[in-house]
Coordinates of C-alpha atoms in Angstrom, one line a residue:
Chain S
M1 CA -17.9 -23.0 -17.1
K2 CA -20.2 -25.8 -16.0
Y3 CA -23.3 -23.9 -15.0
K4 CA -25.2 -21.2 -17.1
S5 CA -25.7 -19.0 -14.0
Q6 CA -21.9 -18.5 -13.7
K7 CA -22.1 -16.1 -16.6
V8 CA -23.4 -13.4 -14.2
A9 CA -19.8 -13.1 -12.9
Y10 CA -18.8 -11.5 -16.2
W11 CA -20.8 -8.3 -15.5
F12 CA -19.4 -8.0 -12.0
F13 CA -15.9 -8.2 -13.5
A14 CA -16.9 -5.7 -16.2
L15 CA -18.0 -3.3 -13.5
S16 CA -14.7 -3.8 -11.7
M17 CA -12.7 -2.9 -14.9
L18 CA -14.8 0.3 -15.3
L19 CA -14.3 1.4 -11.7
L20 CA -10.6 0.6 -11.8
T21 CA -10.2 2.8 -14.8
L22 CA -11.8 5.7 -12.9
Q23 CA -9.7 4.9 -9.9
L24 CA -6.6 5.4 -11.9
V25 CA -7.8 8.8 -13.2
Y26 CA -8.2 10.1 -9.6
G27 CA -4.9 8.5 -8.7
F28 CA -3.2 10.7 -11.3
I29 CA -5.0 13.8 -10.0
M30 CA -3.5 13.1 -6.6
G31 CA -0.1 12.3 -8.0
F32 CA 0.0 15.6 -9.9
A33 CA -1.2 17.5 -6.8
H34 CA 1.6 16.0 -4.7
A35 CA 4.1 17.0 -7.5
G36 CA 2.9 20.6 -7.1
M37 CA 0.4 20.7 -10.0
D38 CA -3.0 21.0 -8.3
G39 CA -4.8 22.8 -11.2
L40 CA -8.1 20.9 -10.6
H41 CA -8.3 22.1 -6.9
D42 CA -11.4 24.3 -7.5
W43 CA -13.4 21.3 -8.9
I44 CA -11.7 18.3 -7.4
P45 CA -9.8 19.2 -4.2
F46 CA -7.4 16.6 -2.9
N47 CA -9.7 15.2 -0.2
T48 CA -12.3 14.5 -2.9
A49 CA -9.8 12.8 -5.2
K50 CA -8.5 10.7 -2.3
A51 CA -12.0 9.6 -1.1
V52 CA -12.9 8.7 -4.7
H53 CA -9.6 6.9 -5.3
T54 CA -9.7 4.7 -2.2
N55 CA -13.5 4.1 -2.3
L56 CA -13.4 3.1 -5.9
L57 CA -10.6 0.6 -5.0
V58 CA -12.9 -0.9 -2.3
V59 CA -15.9 -1.1 -4.6
W60 CA -14.1 -2.6 -7.6
L61 CA -12.4 -5.2 -5.4
L62 CA -15.7 -6.1 -3.8
S63 CA -17.3 -6.3 -7.2
G64 CA -14.5 -8.6 -8.2
F65 CA -14.9 -10.7 -5.1
M66 CA -18.6 -11.0 -5.7
G67 CA -18.0 -11.9 -9.3
A68 CA -15.5 -14.5 -8.2
A69 CA -18.1 -16.0 -5.7
Y70 CA -20.8 -16.1 -8.4
Y71 CA -18.4 -18.0 -10.6
I72 CA -16.8 -20.3 -8.0
I73 CA -19.7 -21.2 -5.7
P74 CA -21.9 -22.9 -8.4
E75 CA -19.0 -25.0 -9.6
E76 CA -17.9 -26.0 -6.1
A77 CA -21.5 -26.6 -4.8
Q78 CA -22.4 -28.3 -8.1
N79 CA -25.6 -26.3 -8.3
E80 CA -26.9 -23.3 -10.4
L81 CA -27.2 -20.0 -8.6
V82 CA -30.6 -19.9 -6.9
S83 CA -31.6 -16.7 -8.7
V84 CA -29.7 -15.1 -11.6
K85 CA -32.3 -12.3 -11.7
L86 CA -31.6 -11.3 -8.1
A87 CA -27.9 -11.4 -8.8
Y88 CA -28.4 -8.8 -11.6
V89 CA -30.5 -6.7 -9.3
Q90 CA -27.7 -6.9 -6.8
L91 CA -25.1 -5.9 -9.4
I92 CA -27.2 -2.9 -10.6
S93 CA -27.8 -1.7 -7.0
L94 CA -24.1 -2.0 -6.2
A95 CA -23.2 0.1 -9.2
L96 CA -25.9 2.7 -8.4
V97 CA -24.8 3.0 -4.7
G98 CA -21.1 3.3 -5.8
V99 CA -21.8 5.9 -8.4
A100 CA -24.1 7.9 -6.0
A101 CA -21.3 7.9 -3.3
I102 CA -18.7 9.1 -5.8
I103 CA -20.8 11.9 -7.1
G104 CA -21.7 12.9 -3.5
Y105 CA -18.0 13.2 -2.7
H106 CA -17.7 16.0 -5.2
F107 CA -20.4 17.9 -3.3
N108 CA -19.1 17.6 0.2
W109 CA -21.5 14.7 0.9
W110 CA -19.5 12.2 3.0
E111 CA -18.6 11.2 6.5
G112 CA -15.0 12.2 6.4
R113 CA -13.7 9.0 8.0
K114 CA -10.7 7.6 6.2
F115 CA -11.8 4.7 3.9
L116 CA -15.3 4.8 5.3
E117 CA -16.4 8.1 3.7
I118 CA -19.6 6.7 2.3
P119 CA -22.6 8.8 3.7
R120 CA -24.8 7.1 6.3
P121 CA -28.0 6.7 4.1
L122 CA -25.9 4.9 1.5
D123 CA -24.4 2.7 4.3
Y124 CA -27.9 1.2 4.8
L125 CA -28.2 0.5 1.1
V126 CA -24.8 -1.2 1.1
V127 CA -26.1 -3.4 4.0
V128 CA -29.2 -4.4 2.0
N129 CA -27.1 -5.1 -1.1
V130 CA -24.6 -7.3 0.8
L131 CA -27.5 -9.1 2.5
L132 CA -29.0 -9.9 -0.9
F133 CA -25.6 -11.1 -2.2
M134 CA -25.0 -13.3 0.9
G135 CA -28.5 -14.7 0.6
I136 CA -27.9 -15.8 -3.0
I137 CA -24.5 -17.4 -2.1
L138 CA -25.6 -19.1 1.1
V139 CA -28.8 -20.6 -0.4
T140 CA -26.9 -21.8 -3.4
L141 CA -24.3 -23.4 -1.1
F142 CA -27.0 -24.9 1.1
K143 CA -28.9 -26.4 -1.8
G144 CA -25.7 -27.7 -3.5
K145 CA -24.6 -31.2 -3.8
R146 CA -21.4 -30.7 -2.0
R147 CA -19.8 -28.3 0.4
T148 CA -16.0 -28.0 -0.2
T149 CA -13.5 -26.3 2.1
T150 CA -12.7 -23.9 -0.8
A151 CA -16.3 -22.8 -1.0
L152 CA -16.7 -22.6 2.8
V153 CA -13.5 -20.4 3.3
L154 CA -14.6 -18.1 0.5
T155 CA -18.1 -17.8 1.9
M156 CA -16.8 -17.3 5.4
G157 CA -14.6 -14.5 4.2
L158 CA -17.5 -12.8 2.5
L159 CA -19.8 -13.3 5.4
F160 CA -17.3 -11.9 8.0
A161 CA -16.6 -9.0 5.7
A162 CA -20.3 -8.2 5.6
L163 CA -20.6 -8.4 9.5
L164 CA -17.5 -6.3 10.0
Y165 CA -19.0 -3.5 8.0
L166 CA -21.3 -2.8 11.0
P167 CA -18.8 -1.5 13.6
G168 CA -18.0 1.2 11.0
M169 CA -21.5 2.5 11.3
L170 CA -21.3 3.3 15.0
D171 CA -21.3 6.9 16.1
F172 CA -18.8 8.3 18.6
D173 CA -18.3 11.7 20.1
S174 CA -14.6 10.8 20.8
Q175 CA -12.2 10.8 17.9
V176 CA -10.2 8.1 19.7
L177 CA -13.1 5.7 19.8
D178 CA -14.1 6.6 16.3
S179 CA -10.6 5.7 15.1
F180 CA -10.5 2.6 17.3
F181 CA -13.6 1.0 15.8
R182 CA -12.9 2.3 12.3
W183 CA -9.9 -0.1 12.3
W184 CA -12.2 -3.0 13.2
V185 CA -13.6 -2.5 9.7
V186 CA -10.5 -1.5 7.7
H187 CA -7.8 -3.6 9.4
L188 CA -10.0 -6.7 10.0
W189 CA -11.1 -6.5 6.4
V190 CA -7.7 -6.2 4.6
E191 CA -5.5 -8.0 7.1
G192 CA -8.1 -10.5 8.1
V193 CA -11.2 -11.7 6.3
W194 CA -10.2 -10.5 2.9
E195 CA -7.3 -12.9 3.1
L196 CA -9.9 -15.7 3.5
I197 CA -11.5 -14.5 0.3
M198 CA -8.1 -14.4 -1.4
G199 CA -7.2 -17.8 0.0
G200 CA -10.5 -19.3 -1.2
I201 CA -10.0 -17.9 -4.8
L202 CA -6.3 -18.9 -4.8
S203 CA -7.3 -22.5 -3.7
F204 CA -9.9 -22.7 -6.4
L205 CA -7.5 -21.5 -9.1
L206 CA -4.7 -23.8 -7.9
I207 CA -7.0 -26.8 -8.0
K208 CA -8.1 -25.9 -11.6
L209 CA -4.7 -24.9 -12.9
T210 CA -2.3 -27.4 -11.4
G211 CA -4.4 -30.5 -11.0
V212 CA -3.0 -31.1 -7.5
D213 CA -5.3 -33.1 -5.3
R214 CA -8.0 -31.0 -3.7
E215 CA -7.4 -32.5 -0.2
V216 CA -3.8 -31.4 -0.2
I217 CA -4.6 -27.9 -1.4
E218 CA -7.5 -27.4 1.0
K219 CA -5.4 -28.8 4.0
W220 CA -2.9 -26.0 3.4
L221 CA -5.6 -23.5 2.9
Y222 CA -6.7 -24.1 6.5
V223 CA -3.2 -23.6 7.7
I224 CA -2.9 -20.3 5.8
V225 CA -6.2 -18.9 7.0
G226 CA -5.3 -20.1 10.5
L227 CA -2.1 -18.2 10.4
T228 CA -4.0 -15.2 9.0
F229 CA -6.4 -14.9 11.9
L230 CA -3.8 -16.0 14.5
S231 CA -1.6 -13.0 13.6
G232 CA -4.1 -10.6 12.0
I233 CA -6.8 -10.3 14.7
L234 CA -4.4 -9.2 17.5
G235 CA -2.2 -7.5 14.8
T236 CA -5.0 -4.8 14.7
G237 CA -3.0 -3.5 17.6
H238 CA -0.5 -1.8 15.3
H239 CA -3.1 0.8 14.5
Y240 CA -3.6 1.5 18.2
Y241 CA 0.0 2.4 19.1
Y242 CA -0.4 6.2 18.9
I243 CA -4.1 7.0 18.8
G244 CA -4.7 7.6 22.5
V245 CA -5.3 4.1 23.9
N246 CA -3.4 1.9 26.4
K247 CA 0.3 1.0 25.9
I248 CA -0.6 -2.7 26.0
W249 CA -1.2 -2.4 22.3
L250 CA 2.4 -1.6 21.7
I251 CA 3.4 -5.0 22.9
V252 CA 0.4 -7.0 21.6
G253 CA 0.3 -5.2 18.3
G254 CA 4.1 -5.4 17.9
I255 CA 4.3 -9.1 18.5
F256 CA 1.3 -10.2 16.5
S257 CA 1.7 -7.9 13.5
A258 CA 5.3 -9.0 13.3
L259 CA 3.8 -12.5 12.7
E260 CA 1.5 -11.3 9.9
P261 CA 4.0 -11.9 7.1
L262 CA 4.0 -15.6 8.0
A263 CA 0.5 -16.0 6.5
F264 CA 1.6 -14.3 3.3
L265 CA 4.9 -16.3 3.2
A266 CA 2.8 -19.5 3.6
M267 CA 0.6 -18.3 0.8
A268 CA 3.5 -17.7 -1.6
L269 CA 5.2 -21.0 -0.7
F270 CA 1.9 -22.8 -1.1
A271 CA 1.2 -21.4 -4.5
V272 CA 4.7 -22.0 -5.9
N273 CA 4.9 -25.6 -4.4
M274 CA 1.5 -26.5 -5.8
Y275 CA 2.5 -25.2 -9.2
R276 CA 5.7 -27.3 -9.1
K277 CA 3.9 -30.4 -7.8
G278 CA 1.1 -30.2 -10.4
E279 CA 1.2 -32.6 -13.2
K280 CA -1.5 -30.9 -15.1
K281 CA -0.3 -28.1 -17.4
H282 CA -3.4 -26.0 -17.9
P283 CA -3.1 -24.0 -21.2
N284 CA -4.3 -20.8 -19.5
K285 CA -0.8 -19.4 -18.8
I286 CA -2.0 -15.9 -18.2
A287 CA -4.2 -17.0 -15.4
L288 CA -1.3 -18.9 -13.9
Y289 CA 0.9 -15.8 -14.1
W290 CA -1.6 -13.7 -12.2
T291 CA -2.3 -16.5 -9.7
I292 CA 1.3 -17.2 -8.7
G293 CA 2.2 -13.5 -9.1
S294 CA -0.5 -12.6 -6.6
A295 CA 0.8 -15.0 -4.0
I296 CA 4.4 -13.7 -4.4
V297 CA 3.7 -9.9 -4.7
S298 CA 1.3 -10.0 -1.8
F299 CA 4.1 -11.5 0.3
V300 CA 6.4 -8.6 -0.7
G301 CA 3.8 -5.8 -0.5
A302 CA 1.7 -6.9 2.4
G303 CA 4.2 -9.1 4.3
L304 CA 7.6 -7.6 3.9
L305 CA 6.8 -3.9 3.4
G306 CA 4.2 -4.2 6.2
F307 CA 6.8 -5.6 8.5
A308 CA 9.2 -2.8 7.5
H309 CA 7.2 -0.3 9.5
T310 CA 5.0 -2.3 11.9
L311 CA 7.2 -2.4 15.0
P312 CA 6.4 0.4 17.4
Q313 CA 10.0 1.6 17.5
T314 CA 9.8 2.3 13.7
N315 CA 6.2 3.2 13.5
I316 CA 6.5 6.1 15.9
Y317 CA 8.5 7.8 13.1
T318 CA 6.6 6.5 10.0
H319 CA 3.0 6.7 11.4
G320 CA 1.1 9.2 9.3
T321 CA 3.7 9.6 6.5
I322 CA 4.0 8.6 2.8
V323 CA 5.7 5.3 4.0
T324 CA 2.2 4.0 4.6
A325 CA 1.2 4.7 1.0
M326 CA 4.3 2.7 -0.1
H327 CA 3.1 -0.4 1.8
G328 CA -0.6 0.2 1.0
H329 CA -0.2 0.3 -2.8
L330 CA 1.9 -2.9 -3.3
A331 CA -0.1 -4.7 -0.6
F332 CA -3.5 -4.0 -2.2
W333 CA -2.1 -4.7 -5.7
G334 CA -0.5 -8.0 -4.8
A335 CA -3.1 -9.5 -2.5
Y336 CA -6.4 -8.3 -3.9
A337 CA -6.1 -6.7 -7.3
M338 CA -4.0 -9.4 -8.7
I339 CA -6.1 -12.2 -7.4
V340 CA -9.2 -10.6 -9.0
F341 CA -7.2 -10.3 -12.3
A342 CA -6.3 -14.0 -11.8
I343 CA -9.9 -15.2 -11.5
I344 CA -11.0 -13.0 -14.4
S345 CA -8.2 -14.4 -16.6
Y346 CA -9.1 -17.9 -15.7
S347 CA -12.9 -17.6 -16.0
L348 CA -13.2 -15.3 -19.0
P349 CA -12.3 -17.9 -21.7
N350 CA -14.6 -20.3 -20.0
M351 CA -17.5 -17.9 -20.0
T352 CA -17.1 -16.6 -23.5
G353 CA -15.9 -19.8 -25.1
R354 CA -13.0 -17.9 -26.7
K355 CA -9.7 -19.5 -25.7
Y356 CA -7.3 -16.5 -25.8
Y357 CA -5.0 -18.3 -23.4
D358 CA -1.6 -16.9 -23.9
S359 CA -1.3 -13.7 -26.0
A360 CA 1.7 -11.4 -26.2
R361 CA -0.6 -8.5 -25.1
G362 CA -1.7 -10.5 -22.0
R363 CA 1.9 -11.1 -20.9
L364 CA 2.8 -7.5 -21.6
A365 CA -0.1 -6.3 -19.5
F366 CA 1.2 -8.5 -16.6
W367 CA 4.8 -7.2 -16.8
L368 CA 4.0 -3.6 -17.4
A369 CA 1.5 -3.4 -14.6
N370 CA 3.8 -5.2 -12.1
I371 CA 6.9 -3.3 -13.0
G372 CA 5.0 -0.1 -13.0
M373 CA 3.5 -0.8 -9.5
L374 CA 7.0 -1.8 -8.2
G375 CA 8.4 1.5 -9.5
M376 CA 5.5 3.4 -7.8
T377 CA 6.3 1.6 -4.6
V378 CA 9.9 2.6 -4.8
A379 CA 8.9 6.3 -5.5
F380 CA 6.6 6.3 -2.5
G381 CA 9.2 4.6 -0.4
V382 CA 12.0 7.2 -1.2
A383 CA 9.5 10.1 -0.7
G384 CA 8.3 8.5 2.6
V385 CA 11.8 7.9 4.0
A386 CA 12.9 11.4 3.0
Q387 CA 9.8 12.8 4.7
V388 CA 10.5 10.9 7.9
Y389 CA 14.1 12.1 8.2
L390 CA 13.4 15.8 7.2
E391 CA 10.2 16.2 9.2
R392 CA 10.5 13.9 12.2
K393 CA 14.3 13.9 12.7
M394 CA 15.3 17.3 11.4
K395 CA 12.1 18.9 12.6
M396 CA 11.5 20.7 9.3
D397 CA 8.0 22.2 8.7
F398 CA 5.5 19.8 7.1
M399 CA 4.8 21.9 4.0
K400 CA 8.5 22.7 3.4
V401 CA 9.2 18.9 3.5
Q402 CA 6.4 18.3 1.0
M403 CA 8.0 20.8 -1.4
E404 CA 11.4 19.0 -1.0
I405 CA 9.9 15.6 -1.9
E406 CA 7.8 16.8 -4.9
V407 CA 10.3 15.4 -7.3
H408 CA 9.6 11.8 -6.2
F409 CA 6.1 12.3 -7.3
I410 CA 7.3 13.0 -10.9
V411 CA 8.9 9.6 -10.8
L412 CA 5.7 8.2 -9.3
I413 CA 3.7 9.6 -12.2
I414 CA 6.1 8.1 -14.8
M415 CA 5.8 4.7 -13.2
A416 CA 2.0 5.1 -12.8
T417 CA 1.9 5.7 -16.5
M418 CA 3.6 2.4 -17.1
F419 CA 1.3 0.7 -14.7
S420 CA -1.8 2.2 -16.4
T421 CA -0.5 1.1 -19.8
G422 CA -0.5 -2.5 -18.4
I423 CA -4.0 -2.1 -17.0
T424 CA -5.2 -0.7 -20.3
L425 CA -3.8 -3.7 -22.2
Y426 CA -5.5 -6.0 -19.7
I427 CA -8.8 -4.3 -20.3
I428 CA -8.3 -4.5 -24.1
E429 CA -7.8 -8.3 -23.6
F430 CA -11.0 -8.3 -21.5
I431 CA -13.0 -6.6 -24.2
K432 CA -11.5 -8.8 -27.0
H433 CA -12.9 -11.9 -25.3
G434 CA -16.4 -10.6 -26.0
Q435 CA -19.4 -11.4 -23.9
P436 CA -20.4 -14.6 -22.2
T437 CA -22.6 -17.1 -24.0
D438 CA -24.4 -20.3 -23.3
E439 CA -22.5 -21.9 -26.2
A440 CA -19.4 -21.7 -24.0
L441 CA -20.9 -24.6 -22.0
E442 CA -20.6 -26.8 -25.1
V443 CA -17.1 -25.6 -25.9
N444 CA -16.0 -26.4 -22.3
N445 CA -17.6 -29.8 -22.4
Q446 CA -15.8 -30.8 -25.6
Chain L
M1 CA 2.4 -35.2 8.6
L2 CA -0.4 -32.7 9.4
S3 CA -3.9 -34.0 8.5
K4 CA -6.7 -31.9 7.1
K5 CA -8.6 -32.4 10.3
Q6 CA -5.7 -31.1 12.4
A7 CA -5.3 -28.1 10.0
R8 CA -8.9 -27.3 10.5
A9 CA -8.6 -27.5 14.3
F10 CA -5.6 -25.2 14.1
F11 CA -7.6 -22.7 12.2
L12 CA -10.7 -22.9 14.4
V13 CA -8.9 -22.9 17.8
G14 CA -6.4 -20.2 16.8
T15 CA -9.1 -18.0 15.5
L16 CA -11.3 -18.4 18.6
V17 CA -8.5 -17.9 21.1
T18 CA -7.1 -14.7 19.4
F19 CA -10.6 -13.3 18.9
L20 CA -11.4 -13.7 22.6
A21 CA -8.1 -12.2 23.5
F22 CA -8.9 -9.3 21.2
I23 CA -12.3 -8.7 22.8
G24 CA -10.7 -8.9 26.3
L25 CA -8.0 -6.4 25.4
T26 CA -10.5 -4.0 23.8
V27 CA -12.7 -4.0 27.0
Y28 CA -9.6 -3.5 29.1
S29 CA -8.1 -0.7 27.1
L30 CA -11.3 1.2 26.7
S31 CA -12.3 0.9 30.4
A32 CA -12.6 4.2 32.3
A33 CA -9.5 3.5 34.4
Q34 CA -7.3 3.3 31.3
D35 CA -8.7 6.4 29.6
Q36 CA -5.8 8.4 28.1
S37 CA -8.0 10.8 26.1
H38 CA -9.4 12.9 29.0
S39 CA -12.9 12.1 27.8
E40 CA -14.3 14.1 30.6
N41 CA -13.2 17.2 28.7
I42 CA -15.3 16.3 25.6
T43 CA -17.7 19.3 25.8
D44 CA -20.6 20.0 23.5
S45 CA -18.3 22.4 21.6
V46 CA -15.7 19.6 21.1
V47 CA -18.4 17.3 19.7
R48 CA -19.6 20.0 17.4
G49 CA -16.0 20.5 16.3
K50 CA -15.6 16.8 15.6
K51 CA -18.8 16.8 13.5
L52 CA -17.4 19.7 11.4
W53 CA -14.1 17.8 11.1
D54 CA -16.0 14.8 9.8
K55 CA -18.5 16.7 7.7
N56 CA -15.8 18.5 5.7
N57 CA -13.6 15.4 5.4
C58 CA -10.6 17.3 6.8
M59 CA -8.9 13.9 7.2
G60 CA -8.9 13.6 3.4
C61 CA -5.9 16.1 3.3
H62 CA -4.7 16.6 6.9
T63 CA -3.7 14.1 9.5
I64 CA -4.6 14.0 13.2
M65 CA -3.0 11.6 15.7
G66 CA -1.1 10.4 12.6
E67 CA -4.2 9.4 10.6
G68 CA -5.4 11.0 7.5
G69 CA -4.4 12.1 4.0
Y70 CA -0.6 12.9 4.3
Y71 CA -1.2 15.9 2.0
A72 CA -1.7 18.9 4.4
P73 CA -0.2 19.6 7.8
E74 CA -0.5 17.3 10.8
L75 CA -2.9 19.0 13.2
T76 CA -2.5 17.1 16.5
K77 CA -0.6 20.1 18.0
V78 CA -1.8 22.8 15.7
I79 CA -3.0 25.2 18.4
E80 CA 0.3 25.1 20.3
R81 CA 2.1 25.5 17.0
R82 CA 0.1 28.2 15.3
G83 CA -2.1 29.7 18.0
E84 CA -5.9 30.0 18.0
G85 CA -6.1 33.2 15.9
Y86 CA -4.2 31.7 12.9
V87 CA -6.3 28.5 13.0
K88 CA -9.5 30.5 13.1
G89 CA -8.3 32.8 10.3
V90 CA -7.7 29.8 8.0
L91 CA -11.1 28.2 8.8
M92 CA -13.0 31.5 8.3
S93 CA -11.2 32.5 5.2
P94 CA -13.7 33.2 2.3
T95 CA -11.0 32.4 -0.3
P96 CA -8.8 29.2 -0.6
W97 CA -6.0 29.5 2.0
Q98 CA -2.6 29.6 0.5
R99 CA 0.9 30.6 1.6
A100 CA 3.6 31.9 -0.7
D101 CA 6.2 29.8 1.1
H102 CA 4.2 26.6 0.9
G103 CA 4.3 26.0 -2.9
N104 CA 1.1 25.6 -4.9
R105 CA -1.0 23.8 -2.3
K106 CA -4.1 25.5 -1.1
M107 CA -7.0 24.7 1.2
V108 CA -10.7 24.6 0.3
A109 CA -12.3 27.8 1.5
Y110 CA -14.7 26.7 4.3
N111 CA -15.8 30.2 5.2
M112 CA -16.8 29.1 8.7
T113 CA -18.6 31.3 11.1
E114 CA -16.9 32.5 14.3
D115 CA -18.9 29.9 16.3
Q116 CA -17.9 27.1 14.0
A117 CA -14.3 28.1 14.1
N118 CA -14.4 28.2 17.9
D119 CA -15.8 24.7 18.0
M120 CA -13.0 23.5 15.7
V121 CA -10.4 25.1 18.0
E122 CA -12.0 23.4 21.1
F123 CA -11.8 20.1 19.2
F124 CA -8.1 20.7 18.4
K125 CA -7.4 21.7 22.0
W126 CA -9.0 18.4 23.3
I127 CA -6.9 16.4 20.7
S128 CA -3.7 18.1 21.8
N129 CA -4.0 16.9 25.4
I130 CA -4.5 13.2 24.5
D131 CA -1.6 10.9 25.7
L132 CA -0.4 9.3 22.5
N133 CA 2.1 7.0 24.0
G134 CA 5.1 9.2 23.0
F135 CA 3.9 10.1 19.5
E136 CA 3.1 13.6 20.6
T137 CA 6.8 14.2 21.1
I138 CA 7.6 13.0 17.6
V139 CA 4.7 14.3 15.5
S140 CA 5.9 17.1 13.4
P141 CA 6.6 19.9 13.9
L142 CA 7.0 19.6 17.6
A143 CA 5.0 22.3 19.4
K144 CA 7.6 22.9 22.0
D145 CA 10.7 22.5 19.9
K146 CA 12.1 25.2 17.7
I147 CA 11.0 24.5 14.1
N148 CA 14.0 24.3 11.8
N149 CA 12.9 26.2 8.8

């Protein structure tokens, strides 16, 4: 940590950890319901649990991205954040909006549009919150001594993410148009601009952890984000195959979404090569685990598993089945959750001044969480493939198929327990570091 | 070897070209001539049905046109499969809907009025006539096929 204002990042990361814990609880409720144990139905029906589970994911990742930006931008721009007070106001308002939305979901207060369930009045508050955040980041960058590619790519990702929230607020009478523009937000976030955010954080971490020349890393960052947009924008078409729009999307979506793994492959090769090339051996091994791990797991989860069902010929059978959940879990974990864990692991010792760089508990957290998530992915995959064959090929009734695949959700719950143990250990490490302090500046400068 | 400037140009040009192509394809595929949804059949009742669909987050459990929660039955062809009376019965039920042959899963009791249930039925009817590029022949269980129970 080089600037006092970077400390504000800690509280965004703490909010992330809190919301992640809650997300896991609702994930278990859904897992048990799928396994035939829906005892909480009268208080938390499945649609409530699902809305809470997915929205908490989005909010804790956004909180993590915001924390990452508050940590990275001052260091890259060589300037204190323009207003720490406003950053705290933004944090508290983000937490309040998130909590209000989640409570509302338990009382049928939502929009009922997958991933964008947040009620309209709260949408406007989200817009104000994000405007405040972007204002702080952009003014800090503008007043800074330098503007690096890493900072620009990260800021561009955040700015585009903010702008792309707006199409999700359009009202349509047609379910087809509603769905069409909902993907402008959801797809162009997770398979577009969020990859810029991931790329920016990855680039910052590789510069710090490997010591490879900034010019080399940032050159490849441009190539990666170039590949991301080249494939990802038109790759939106894979959501348009079967929702009632023109067949042209079968061709366009098919071709460009087949190219989407290239960006993730480039990201994985980039991270591993920079690590090998680096002469500096940073003592923060845990941060390195999460950084390289994120690049590799995102390639498997988002790249390979996405490709597995993205072609129209396959997707016509897998569309709307548990196969999507298989891809979704490993993709979000690898690409976005792990990169947030990486920046937390890197920045925490710098903000607190306590150099817990390489503990056994930290490594165990990494392996348990990753093996647990891989196990969950396999359980979803087996359930999904079985569902496709029984329901779409054998023409069995939907609910009868669900009863047949319940057993796979028992496996899912076991693997999710392993995953949650890893996350718990990570959070214990987070708490053990203590809170950020200005004295950390002196420790870092020694 | 690629320079940083060339890499930046690749990013900027690639993004601009694909973004423009995306906008062009959006305009084309949403033009009136390419409409596959029979939007002329979206009556006030269908719109009210859609609003009920959204208000109750039906998509949180069910799927429609393959999108939703993967927890409760796909509803794209539900009227053909079950008939209007069955669907209205489920929606108007004052107690959580549950079937003995469907395990432990039950549906939230929405206790809809007759008018609301009629609007939902109209919404489902409109959905069932959308040309889904072949998915309507795969989505399970097929309305016109014999269900293998």
